[in-house]
Amino acid sequence: MPELLKRCVVTGGAGFIGSNIAALLDARGHDVTVLDNLSSGFLQNIPSSARVRVVRGDIRDADALDEAFARADTVFHLAASVGNARSIAHPVEDSDINVLGTVKVLEASRRHGIRKLVYSSSAGIFGELKTVPISEDHPVEPDTPYGASKLAAEKLCLAYAKLYPIECVGLRYFNVYGIHQRYDAYGNVIPIFVHQALRGEQLTIHGDGEQTRDFVNVADVAEANYRAARQAGLRGAFNIASGTRVTINRLVDLIEQGLGADVRVEHGPPRPGDVRHSLACIDAARAAFGFTPAVDLEAGLREYVAWARREPV
């Protein structure tokens, strides 16, 4: 089989997770093409390196895909419309990007003979958890258009792996945080809280704050993508998380420690589409490609707070 990771494409590679994957690939000596329309990504996220080139374009544009995928062997597909709240507000756009966009990525992969595609899926496909910790065989009953579109795209990738000569792996991310994650009102609670706290604003906890989340650092997510891509013959879907959980109230305490200052907090009503508890079982990823999280939440938050202080909101 031809060598994997010799020439890689990262769709959405100017975004939060994608840019961290591109940086890891570059640091390990691989050629990288970033395909991004910069609707939510930033050029300054992309490594400045002779091994990295940028194609500015949309995954729904066949010409942009052909330019990016030419001579590539491995694709990391991250370009997406992200978030439950965003999908509730914009459900048509969510499916257009996440479902139809993924079909176009898969078809471009067929045209160019891509051997491995690692798809960034989401724990949003599960909906409200019936068992904790959650394993890959948990029922998938998404509660939002985002969860439904990510599930549809994941199933498309796995179907292509059965029908065509391409290995597809779906990585189901839980709550990812870390450097290059900027404030977005639709986004993850950590950048929202950290940036609000840095501006001296009051934080709003939706509900009583005793809901739990499994936060995983983006460095661990990038490593999971790398290991999944390197593992020849690997197909299927895997949870990517820390395998630990924390309440939102405790998260606020840790953010205060990272900031070295108290923050003001108020409680609002629960948000539609939010699950009460989240905790992943990551045994399958550990067994299949040696995934082991290395960054604990306290250290990761300190790093993120330091990055957020330096970066514009």
Coordinates of C-alpha atoms in Angstrom, one line a residue:
M1 CA 0.0 0.0 0.0
P2 CA 1.3 3.5 -0.8
E3 CA 2.8 5.5 2.1
L4 CA 0.2 7.4 4.2
L5 CA 0.7 10.9 5.4
K6 CA 3.3 11.7 2.7
R7 CA 1.0 14.4 1.3
C8 CA -1.9 15.4 3.6
V9 CA -4.9 17.7 3.2
V10 CA -6.6 19.3 6.2
T11 CA -10.1 20.7 5.3
G12 CA -10.9 23.5 7.7
G13 CA -7.2 23.7 8.5
A14 CA -7.3 27.4 9.4
G15 CA -9.8 26.7 12.1
F16 CA -9.3 25.7 15.8
I17 CA -8.8 22.0 15.6
G18 CA -7.7 21.8 12.0
S19 CA -4.8 24.3 12.5
N20 CA -3.5 22.2 15.4
I21 CA -3.5 19.1 13.2
A22 CA -1.7 21.0 10.5
A23 CA 0.9 22.2 12.9
L24 CA 1.5 18.7 14.2
L25 CA 1.8 17.3 10.7
D26 CA 4.3 20.1 9.8
A27 CA 6.3 19.5 12.9
R28 CA 6.7 15.8 12.1
G29 CA 7.9 16.6 8.5
H30 CA 4.8 15.9 6.4
D31 CA 3.6 18.0 3.5
V32 CA 0.3 19.7 4.3
T33 CA -2.3 21.4 2.2
V34 CA -4.9 23.5 4.1
L35 CA -8.2 24.0 2.4
D36 CA -10.3 26.6 4.1
N37 CA -12.8 29.4 3.0
L38 CA -11.8 31.4 6.1
S39 CA -15.4 31.9 7.1
S40 CA -14.4 31.0 10.7
G41 CA -10.7 30.2 10.4
F42 CA -7.7 32.5 10.6
L43 CA -4.6 32.6 8.4
Q44 CA -2.5 33.3 11.4
N45 CA -3.5 29.9 12.8
I46 CA -1.7 28.1 9.9
P47 CA 2.0 27.2 10.4
S48 CA 4.3 29.4 8.3
S49 CA 6.4 26.6 6.7
A50 CA 7.7 25.6 3.3
R51 CA 5.8 22.3 3.8
V52 CA 2.4 24.0 4.2
R53 CA 0.4 25.4 1.4
V54 CA -3.0 27.1 1.5
V55 CA -5.9 26.7 -0.9
R56 CA -8.6 29.2 -0.1
G57 CA -11.9 27.6 -1.0
D58 CA -15.1 25.9 0.1
I59 CA -15.5 22.1 0.4
R60 CA -18.7 22.5 -1.7
D61 CA -16.6 23.8 -4.6
A62 CA -15.3 20.9 -6.8
D63 CA -12.5 23.1 -8.3
A64 CA -11.2 24.0 -4.9
L65 CA -11.3 20.3 -3.8
D66 CA -9.4 19.2 -7.0
E67 CA -6.7 21.8 -6.4
A68 CA -6.3 20.8 -2.8
F69 CA -6.5 17.0 -3.3
A70 CA -4.2 16.6 -6.3
R71 CA -1.4 14.1 -5.4
A72 CA -2.6 13.8 -1.8
D73 CA -2.8 10.4 0.0
T74 CA -4.5 11.3 3.3
V75 CA -7.3 13.7 4.2
F76 CA -8.3 15.1 7.6
H77 CA -11.8 16.4 7.1
L78 CA -12.7 19.1 9.6
A79 CA -14.5 21.8 7.6
A80 CA -18.0 22.1 9.1
S81 CA -20.7 24.3 10.5
V82 CA -20.2 23.6 14.2
G83 CA -22.4 23.8 17.2
N84 CA -25.9 22.9 18.5
A85 CA -27.1 26.5 18.9
R86 CA -25.8 27.5 15.5
S87 CA -27.6 24.6 13.9
I88 CA -30.9 25.4 15.6
A89 CA -30.6 29.0 14.3
H90 CA -29.4 27.9 10.8
P91 CA -30.5 24.3 10.1
V92 CA -30.3 24.5 6.3
E93 CA -26.8 25.9 6.2
D94 CA -25.8 23.3 8.8
S95 CA -26.8 20.4 6.6
D96 CA -25.6 22.0 3.4
I97 CA -22.1 22.2 4.8
N98 CA -21.9 19.1 7.0
V99 CA -23.8 16.6 4.8
L100 CA -23.6 17.7 1.2
G101 CA -20.1 19.2 1.8
T102 CA -18.9 15.8 3.1
V103 CA -20.3 14.0 0.1
K104 CA -18.3 16.3 -2.1
V105 CA -15.2 15.7 0.0
L106 CA -15.7 12.0 -0.4
E107 CA -16.3 12.2 -4.1
A108 CA -13.1 14.3 -4.5
S109 CA -11.3 11.6 -2.5
R110 CA -12.5 9.0 -5.0
R111 CA -11.4 11.1 -8.0
H112 CA -7.9 11.6 -6.6
G113 CA -7.3 8.1 -5.1
I114 CA -7.1 9.2 -1.5
R115 CA -6.2 6.2 0.7
K116 CA -7.2 7.4 4.1
L117 CA -9.8 9.9 5.3
V118 CA -10.1 10.8 9.0
Y119 CA -13.4 12.5 9.6
S120 CA -14.1 14.8 12.6
S121 CA -17.4 13.6 14.0
S122 CA -19.0 14.7 17.3
A123 CA -20.4 13.4 20.5
G124 CA -23.5 15.4 19.5
I125 CA -24.6 12.4 17.5
F126 CA -25.6 10.6 20.8
G127 CA -28.1 13.1 22.2
E128 CA -29.1 12.7 25.8
L129 CA -27.0 9.9 27.4
K130 CA -28.7 6.8 28.6
T131 CA -25.6 5.2 30.1
V132 CA -22.4 6.8 31.5
P133 CA -19.6 6.4 30.5
I134 CA -20.7 6.3 26.9
S135 CA -19.2 3.8 24.5
E136 CA -19.3 3.7 20.7
D137 CA -22.3 1.4 20.7
H138 CA -24.5 3.8 22.7
P139 CA -27.8 4.6 20.8
V140 CA -27.5 7.6 18.5
E141 CA -30.5 9.9 19.0
P142 CA -29.3 13.4 18.2
D143 CA -31.3 16.3 19.7
T144 CA -30.3 19.0 17.2
P145 CA -29.7 19.5 13.5
Y146 CA -26.0 19.7 14.2
G147 CA -26.0 16.2 15.8
A148 CA -28.1 14.8 13.0
S149 CA -25.9 16.3 10.3
K150 CA -22.7 15.0 11.9
L151 CA -24.2 11.6 12.3
A152 CA -25.3 11.5 8.6
A153 CA -21.8 12.6 7.5
E154 CA -20.1 10.0 9.7
K155 CA -22.3 7.3 8.2
L156 CA -21.5 8.5 4.7
C157 CA -17.8 8.2 5.4
L158 CA -18.2 4.7 6.8
A159 CA -20.4 3.6 3.9
Y160 CA -17.7 4.9 1.4
A161 CA -15.2 2.8 3.2
K162 CA -17.3 -0.3 2.5
L163 CA -17.9 0.5 -1.1
Y164 CA -14.7 2.1 -2.4
P165 CA -10.9 1.6 -1.8
I166 CA -10.6 4.3 0.9
E167 CA -10.1 3.8 4.6
C168 CA -12.4 6.1 6.6
V169 CA -12.2 6.7 10.3
G170 CA -14.7 8.7 12.3
L171 CA -13.4 10.4 15.5
R172 CA -16.2 11.5 17.8
Y173 CA -15.0 14.5 19.7
F174 CA -16.4 15.4 23.1
N175 CA -15.7 18.9 24.4
V176 CA -12.5 20.1 22.8
Y177 CA -10.7 23.1 24.0
G178 CA -7.2 24.7 23.7
I179 CA -5.1 27.2 21.8
H180 CA -6.5 28.8 18.6
Q181 CA -10.0 28.5 20.0
R182 CA -11.5 32.0 19.8
Y183 CA -14.6 33.4 21.3
D184 CA -17.8 32.4 19.5
A185 CA -21.3 32.9 21.0
Y186 CA -22.2 29.6 19.5
G187 CA -19.1 27.8 20.7
N188 CA -17.6 25.9 23.5
V189 CA -18.1 27.0 27.1
I190 CA -14.4 27.4 27.8
P191 CA -13.6 30.1 25.3
I192 CA -16.8 31.9 26.1
F193 CA -16.1 31.9 29.8
V194 CA -12.4 32.7 29.5
H195 CA -12.9 35.7 27.1
Q196 CA -15.8 37.0 29.1
A197 CA -13.7 36.8 32.3
L198 CA -10.8 38.6 30.7
R199 CA -13.1 41.4 29.7
G200 CA -14.4 41.6 33.3
E201 CA -17.9 40.5 32.2
Q202 CA -20.3 38.3 34.2
L203 CA -20.4 34.6 33.3
T204 CA -23.8 33.0 32.7
I205 CA -24.2 29.3 33.6
H206 CA -27.1 27.7 31.9
G207 CA -29.0 25.7 34.6
D208 CA -27.7 24.8 38.0
G209 CA -24.1 24.2 36.9
E210 CA -24.0 20.6 38.1
Q211 CA -24.2 19.3 34.5
T212 CA -21.0 17.5 33.6
R213 CA -18.8 17.6 30.5
D214 CA -15.8 15.6 29.3
F215 CA -13.2 18.2 28.2
V216 CA -10.3 17.1 26.0
N217 CA -7.3 19.2 25.0
V218 CA -6.8 20.0 21.3
A219 CA -3.2 18.6 21.5
D220 CA -4.7 15.2 22.4
V221 CA -7.2 15.5 19.6
A222 CA -4.5 16.3 17.1
E223 CA -2.5 13.3 18.3
A224 CA -5.6 11.1 17.9
N225 CA -6.0 12.2 14.3
Y226 CA -2.3 11.5 13.6
R227 CA -2.4 8.0 15.1
A228 CA -5.7 7.1 13.4
A229 CA -4.3 8.1 10.0
R230 CA -1.0 6.2 10.5
Q231 CA -2.8 3.0 11.5
A232 CA -3.1 1.0 8.2
G233 CA -6.4 -0.9 7.7
L234 CA -8.2 1.1 10.4
R235 CA -11.9 1.8 9.8
G236 CA -14.8 2.6 12.1
A237 CA -15.8 5.3 14.6
F238 CA -14.1 6.0 17.9
N239 CA -14.7 8.3 20.9
I240 CA -12.0 11.0 21.4
A241 CA -12.2 12.5 24.9
S242 CA -10.3 12.7 28.2
G243 CA -12.3 9.9 29.8
T244 CA -12.9 12.2 32.8
R245 CA -15.7 14.7 33.6
V246 CA -16.1 17.9 35.5
T247 CA -19.2 20.0 36.5
I248 CA -19.6 23.5 35.0
N249 CA -19.4 24.9 38.5
R250 CA -16.0 23.3 39.0
L251 CA -14.9 24.5 35.6
V252 CA -15.5 28.1 36.7
D253 CA -13.4 27.4 39.8
L254 CA -10.5 26.2 37.6
I255 CA -10.8 29.2 35.2
E256 CA -10.6 31.5 38.2
Q257 CA -7.4 29.7 39.3
G258 CA -6.0 30.0 35.8
L259 CA -6.8 33.7 35.7
G260 CA -5.7 34.4 39.2
A261 CA -8.8 36.4 39.8
D262 CA -12.4 35.9 40.9
V263 CA -15.2 36.1 38.3
R264 CA -18.8 37.1 38.6
V265 CA -21.4 34.4 37.8
E266 CA -25.1 34.3 37.3
H267 CA -27.4 31.3 36.5
G268 CA -29.8 31.3 33.6
P269 CA -32.3 28.8 32.2
P270 CA -31.0 25.6 30.6
R271 CA -30.3 25.8 26.8
P272 CA -32.4 23.7 24.4
G273 CA -30.4 20.8 23.0
D274 CA -27.9 20.6 25.9
V275 CA -27.3 17.2 27.4
R276 CA -27.2 16.9 31.2
H277 CA -24.2 14.7 31.6
S278 CA -21.3 13.7 29.3
L279 CA -18.5 11.2 29.9
A280 CA -16.8 9.1 27.2
C281 CA -15.3 5.6 27.3
I282 CA -12.1 5.8 25.2
D283 CA -11.0 2.1 25.5
A284 CA -11.7 1.4 21.8
A285 CA -9.4 4.2 20.6
R286 CA -6.7 3.2 23.1
A287 CA -6.8 -0.4 21.8
A288 CA -7.1 0.4 18.1
F289 CA -4.5 3.1 17.7
G290 CA -2.9 3.8 21.1
F291 CA -4.8 6.9 21.9
T292 CA -4.0 8.1 25.5
P293 CA -4.8 11.7 26.6
A294 CA -1.7 13.5 28.0
V295 CA -3.0 17.0 28.9
D296 CA -5.0 17.3 32.2
L297 CA -7.7 20.0 32.5
E298 CA -5.8 22.2 35.0
A299 CA -2.7 22.4 32.8
G300 CA -4.6 22.8 29.6
L301 CA -6.6 25.7 31.1
R302 CA -3.5 27.5 32.2
E303 CA -2.1 27.2 28.7
Y304 CA -5.3 28.4 27.1
V305 CA -5.7 31.4 29.5
A306 CA -2.1 32.4 28.7
W307 CA -2.9 32.1 24.9
A308 CA -6.2 34.0 25.2
R309 CA -4.4 36.9 27.0
R310 CA -2.1 37.3 23.9
E311 CA -4.8 36.9 21.2
P312 CA -7.5 39.4 20.1
V313 CA -11.0 38.3 20.8

